[in-house]
Coordinates of C-alpha atoms in Angstrom, one line a residue:
X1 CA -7.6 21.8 6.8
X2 CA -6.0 24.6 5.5
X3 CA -3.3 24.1 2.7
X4 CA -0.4 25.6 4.2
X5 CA -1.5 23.3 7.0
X6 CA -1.7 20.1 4.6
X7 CA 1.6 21.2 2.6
X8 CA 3.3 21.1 5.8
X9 CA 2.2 18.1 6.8
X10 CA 3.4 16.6 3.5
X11 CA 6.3 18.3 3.5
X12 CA 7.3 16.4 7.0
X13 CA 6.4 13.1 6.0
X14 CA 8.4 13.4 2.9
X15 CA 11.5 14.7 5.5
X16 CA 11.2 11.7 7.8
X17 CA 10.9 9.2 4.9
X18 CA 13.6 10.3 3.3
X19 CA 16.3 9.5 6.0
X20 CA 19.0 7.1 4.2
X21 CA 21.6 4.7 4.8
X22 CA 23.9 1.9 1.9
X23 CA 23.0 -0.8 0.5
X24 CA 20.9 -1.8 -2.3
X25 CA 17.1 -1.5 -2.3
X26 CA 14.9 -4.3 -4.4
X27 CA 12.8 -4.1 -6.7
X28 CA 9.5 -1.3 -5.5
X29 CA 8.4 0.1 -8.7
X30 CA 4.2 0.7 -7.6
X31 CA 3.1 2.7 -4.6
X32 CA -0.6 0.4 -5.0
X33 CA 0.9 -3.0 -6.4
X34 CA 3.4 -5.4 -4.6
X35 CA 5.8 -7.3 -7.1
X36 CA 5.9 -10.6 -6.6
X37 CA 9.9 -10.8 -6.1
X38 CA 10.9 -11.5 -2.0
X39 CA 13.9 -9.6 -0.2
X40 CA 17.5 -12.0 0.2
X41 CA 17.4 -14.2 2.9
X42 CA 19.0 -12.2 6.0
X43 CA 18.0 -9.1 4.4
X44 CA 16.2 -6.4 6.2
X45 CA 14.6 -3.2 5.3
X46 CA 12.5 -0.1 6.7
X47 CA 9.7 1.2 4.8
X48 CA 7.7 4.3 5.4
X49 CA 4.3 5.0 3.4
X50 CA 2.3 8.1 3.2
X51 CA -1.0 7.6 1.5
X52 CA -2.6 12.0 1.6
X53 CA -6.5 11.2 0.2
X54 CA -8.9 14.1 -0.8
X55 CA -12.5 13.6 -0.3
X56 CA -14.1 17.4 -1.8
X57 CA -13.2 19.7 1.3
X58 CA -12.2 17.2 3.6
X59 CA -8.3 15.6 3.6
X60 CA -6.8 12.4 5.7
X61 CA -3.3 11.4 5.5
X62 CA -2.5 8.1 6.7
X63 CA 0.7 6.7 7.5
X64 CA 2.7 3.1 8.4
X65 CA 6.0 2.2 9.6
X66 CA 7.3 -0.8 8.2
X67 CA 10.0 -3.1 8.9
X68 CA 10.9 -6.1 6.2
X69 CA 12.7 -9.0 6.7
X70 CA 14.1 -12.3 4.0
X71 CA 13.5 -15.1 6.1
X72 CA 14.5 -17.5 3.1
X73 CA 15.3 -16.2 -0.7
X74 CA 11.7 -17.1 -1.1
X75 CA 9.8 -15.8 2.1
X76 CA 9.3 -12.4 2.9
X77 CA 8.1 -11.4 6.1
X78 CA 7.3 -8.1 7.8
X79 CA 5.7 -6.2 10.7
X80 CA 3.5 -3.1 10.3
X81 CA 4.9 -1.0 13.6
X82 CA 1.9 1.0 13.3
X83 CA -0.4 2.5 10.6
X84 CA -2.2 5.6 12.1
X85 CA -4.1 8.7 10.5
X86 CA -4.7 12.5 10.4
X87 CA -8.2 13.5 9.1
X88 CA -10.2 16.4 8.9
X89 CA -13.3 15.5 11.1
X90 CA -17.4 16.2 9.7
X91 CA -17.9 18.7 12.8
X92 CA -14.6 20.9 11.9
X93 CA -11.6 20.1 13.1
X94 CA -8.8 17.4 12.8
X95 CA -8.0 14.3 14.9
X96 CA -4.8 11.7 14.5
X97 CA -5.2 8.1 15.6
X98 CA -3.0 5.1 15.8
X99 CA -5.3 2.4 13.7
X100 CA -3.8 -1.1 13.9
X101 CA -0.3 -3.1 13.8
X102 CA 0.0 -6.1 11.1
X103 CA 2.1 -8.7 10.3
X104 CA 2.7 -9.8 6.8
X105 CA 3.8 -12.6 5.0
X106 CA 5.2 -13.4 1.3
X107 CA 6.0 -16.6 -0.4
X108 CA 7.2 -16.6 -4.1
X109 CA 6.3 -18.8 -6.3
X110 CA 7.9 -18.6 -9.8
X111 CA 10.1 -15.9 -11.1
X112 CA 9.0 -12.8 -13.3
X113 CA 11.9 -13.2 -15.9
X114 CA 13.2 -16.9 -16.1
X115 CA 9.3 -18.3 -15.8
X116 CA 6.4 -17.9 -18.3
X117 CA 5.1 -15.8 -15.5
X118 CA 6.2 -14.5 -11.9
X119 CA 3.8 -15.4 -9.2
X120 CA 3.4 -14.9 -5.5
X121 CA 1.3 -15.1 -2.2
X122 CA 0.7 -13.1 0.1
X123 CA -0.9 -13.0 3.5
X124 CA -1.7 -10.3 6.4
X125 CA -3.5 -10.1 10.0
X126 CA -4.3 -6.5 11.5
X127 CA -4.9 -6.3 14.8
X128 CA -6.1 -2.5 16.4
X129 CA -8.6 -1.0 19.1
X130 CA -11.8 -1.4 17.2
X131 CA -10.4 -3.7 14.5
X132 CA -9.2 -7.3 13.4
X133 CA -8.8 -8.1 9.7
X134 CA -7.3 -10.5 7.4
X135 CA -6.2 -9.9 3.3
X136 CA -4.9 -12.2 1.0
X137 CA -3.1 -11.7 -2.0
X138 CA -2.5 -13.1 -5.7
X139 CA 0.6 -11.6 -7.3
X140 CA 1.5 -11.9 -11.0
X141 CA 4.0 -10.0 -12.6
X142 CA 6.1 -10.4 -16.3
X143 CA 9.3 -8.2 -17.1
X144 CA 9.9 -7.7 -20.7
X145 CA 13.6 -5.6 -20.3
X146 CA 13.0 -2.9 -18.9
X147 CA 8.9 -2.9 -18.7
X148 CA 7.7 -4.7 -15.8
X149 CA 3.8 -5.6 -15.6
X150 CA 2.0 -6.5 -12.4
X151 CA -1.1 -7.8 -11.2
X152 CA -2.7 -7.8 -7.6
X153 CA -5.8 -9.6 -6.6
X154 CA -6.7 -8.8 -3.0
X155 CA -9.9 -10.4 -0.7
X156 CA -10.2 -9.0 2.5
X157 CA -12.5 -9.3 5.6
X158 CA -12.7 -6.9 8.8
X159 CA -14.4 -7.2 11.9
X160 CA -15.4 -3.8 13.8
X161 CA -16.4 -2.7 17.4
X162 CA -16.0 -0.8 20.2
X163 CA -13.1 -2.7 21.7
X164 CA -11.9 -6.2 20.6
X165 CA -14.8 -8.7 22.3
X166 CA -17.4 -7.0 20.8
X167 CA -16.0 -7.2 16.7
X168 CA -19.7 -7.6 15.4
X169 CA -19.4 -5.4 12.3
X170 CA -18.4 -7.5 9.6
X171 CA -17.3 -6.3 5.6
X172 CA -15.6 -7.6 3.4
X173 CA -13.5 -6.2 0.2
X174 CA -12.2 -7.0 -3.4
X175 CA -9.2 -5.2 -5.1
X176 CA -8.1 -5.8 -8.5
X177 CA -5.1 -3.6 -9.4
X178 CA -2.5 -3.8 -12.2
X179 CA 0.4 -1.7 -13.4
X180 CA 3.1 -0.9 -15.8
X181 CA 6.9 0.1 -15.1
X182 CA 9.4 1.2 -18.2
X183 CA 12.9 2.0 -16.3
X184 CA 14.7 4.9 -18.0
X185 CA 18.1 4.2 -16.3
X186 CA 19.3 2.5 -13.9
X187 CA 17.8 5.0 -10.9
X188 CA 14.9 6.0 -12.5
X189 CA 11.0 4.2 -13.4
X190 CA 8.2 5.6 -14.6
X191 CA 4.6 4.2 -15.5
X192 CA 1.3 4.1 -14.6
X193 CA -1.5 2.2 -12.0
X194 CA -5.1 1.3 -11.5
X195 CA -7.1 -0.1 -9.3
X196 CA -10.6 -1.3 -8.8
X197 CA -12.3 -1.7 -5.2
X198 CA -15.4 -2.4 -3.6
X199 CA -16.5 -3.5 -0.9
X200 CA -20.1 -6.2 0.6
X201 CA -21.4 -5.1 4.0
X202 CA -21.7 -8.1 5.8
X203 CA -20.4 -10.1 3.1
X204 CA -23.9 -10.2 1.1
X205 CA -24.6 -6.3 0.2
X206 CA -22.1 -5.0 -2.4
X207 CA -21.4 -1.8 -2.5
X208 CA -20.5 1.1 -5.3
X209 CA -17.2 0.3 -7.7
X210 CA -14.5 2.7 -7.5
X211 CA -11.8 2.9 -10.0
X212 CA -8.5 4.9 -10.0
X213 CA -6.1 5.7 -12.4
X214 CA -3.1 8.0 -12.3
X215 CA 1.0 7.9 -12.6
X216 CA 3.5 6.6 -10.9
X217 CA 7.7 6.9 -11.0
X218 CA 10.3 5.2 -8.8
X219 CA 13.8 6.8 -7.9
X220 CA 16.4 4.4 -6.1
X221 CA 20.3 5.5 -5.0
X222 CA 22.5 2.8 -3.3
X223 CA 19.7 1.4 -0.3
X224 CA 17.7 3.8 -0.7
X225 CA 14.1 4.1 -2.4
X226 CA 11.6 6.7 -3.1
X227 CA 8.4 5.5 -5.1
X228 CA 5.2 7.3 -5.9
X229 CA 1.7 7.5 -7.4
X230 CA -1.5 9.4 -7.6
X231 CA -4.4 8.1 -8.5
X232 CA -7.5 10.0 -9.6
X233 CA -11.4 8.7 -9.2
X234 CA -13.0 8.6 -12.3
X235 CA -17.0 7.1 -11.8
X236 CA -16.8 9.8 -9.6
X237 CA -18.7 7.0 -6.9
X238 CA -19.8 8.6 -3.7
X239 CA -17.9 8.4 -0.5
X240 CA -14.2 7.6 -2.9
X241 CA -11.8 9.7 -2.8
X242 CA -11.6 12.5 -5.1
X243 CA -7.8 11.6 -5.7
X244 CA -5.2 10.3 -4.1
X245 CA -1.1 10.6 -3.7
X246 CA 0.8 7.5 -2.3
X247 CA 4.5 7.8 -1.3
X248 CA 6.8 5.0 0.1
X249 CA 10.4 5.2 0.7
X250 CA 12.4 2.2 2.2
X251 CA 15.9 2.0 3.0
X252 CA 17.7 -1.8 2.8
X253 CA 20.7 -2.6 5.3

């Protein structure tokens, strides 16, 4: 992929994302970590991710289209509308595919500033083509002030094949991921995330750790939201990405 062609691309997502409305957006200081605070009941908002991943000459941008809802002041649920991808492919080229819809659920548990420590759970189902998997989630967070500190354990397990009765590839993968937030003002956050992954073909082979590190700042006006982070690869582990670049922005109504 060219750059012009990849700056272009980039430079559209960030244009669609950024569409706004009034309101006021919670709390989304981490493009890689969820906080463990839920939405208002009767609260809705859209999210849109963009998640641009460099693998040596090769690029892939995936994408997903979120919708959020407060179903109670402690349950959170949402609905992935779709998560799809545009990647250079190993012949030359470039293809884009839809990849799967989810739905996702969070319960909180204790609160980040009033309890010793904020907790939350958190549950998800994808369902695509080729795929079916399930992730769960423990959150932790503490806010100190301004500085917020987060903590995401993730487990998940996918099924793959060539259409869903035949899901005979199975894998599974661990995440641990953490991060810090200082807010400058009232609209503005900046910090820092990391995350560890790997993942155990057929739940008994485990495969090469990968650990990225890398900044991150939040900007919020009214509804709206714009939060983002990249993250770079440092055991330089084969098959990771190089680096990566996350950007979510969410409007609340």
């Amino acid at each position: 992929m060219k750059p012009t062609k990849s700056l272009l691309i980039l430079t559209a997502a960030l244009g669609v994302a950024m569409t706004a409305g009034v309101a006021q957006a919670d709390d989304r200081r981490f493009a890689y970590n969820y906080e463990v605070t839920t939405m208002p009941q009767g609260a809705w908002e859209f999210e849109n991710w963009m998640t641009w991943s460099h693998y040596g000459s090769k690029e892939r941008f995936d994408f997903r289209h979120e919708i959020e809802y407060g179903l109670t002041n402690d349950l959170q649920i949402a609905l992935y509308l779709a998560d799809w991808r545009y990647e250079d492919l190993d012949g030359g080229g470039s293809d884009a595919d839809y990849r799967n819809t989810a739905i996702e659920v969070i319960y909180n548990l204790t609160d980040p500033v009033n309890d010793a420590i904020g907790s939350a759970l958190y549950g998800e189902v994808k369902l695509g083509d080729e795929k079916f998997a399930l992730e769960g989630k423990l959150l932790l967070q503490k806010d100190f002030g301004p500085l917020s500190v987060v903590y995401n354990f993730t487990l998940e397990s996918e099924w793959e094949g060539e259409d869903l009765s035949s899901l005979d590839e199975k894998k599974g993968e661990i995440k641990n991921s953490a991060g810090v937030s200082y807010q400058l003002s009232p609209q503005f956050f900046v910090g820092a995330e990391i995350l560890h992954e790997f993942e155990i073909e057929d739940w008994s082979e485990r495969g090469d750790d990968s650990l990225f590190i890398g900044p991150n700042a939040s900007f919020r006006k009214g509804s709206f939201f714009l939060t983002a982070a990249a993250l770079f690869e440092v055991l330089d582990t084969e098959g990771a990405a190089e680096s990566q670049l996350r950007i979510l922005a969410g409007i609340n109504f």
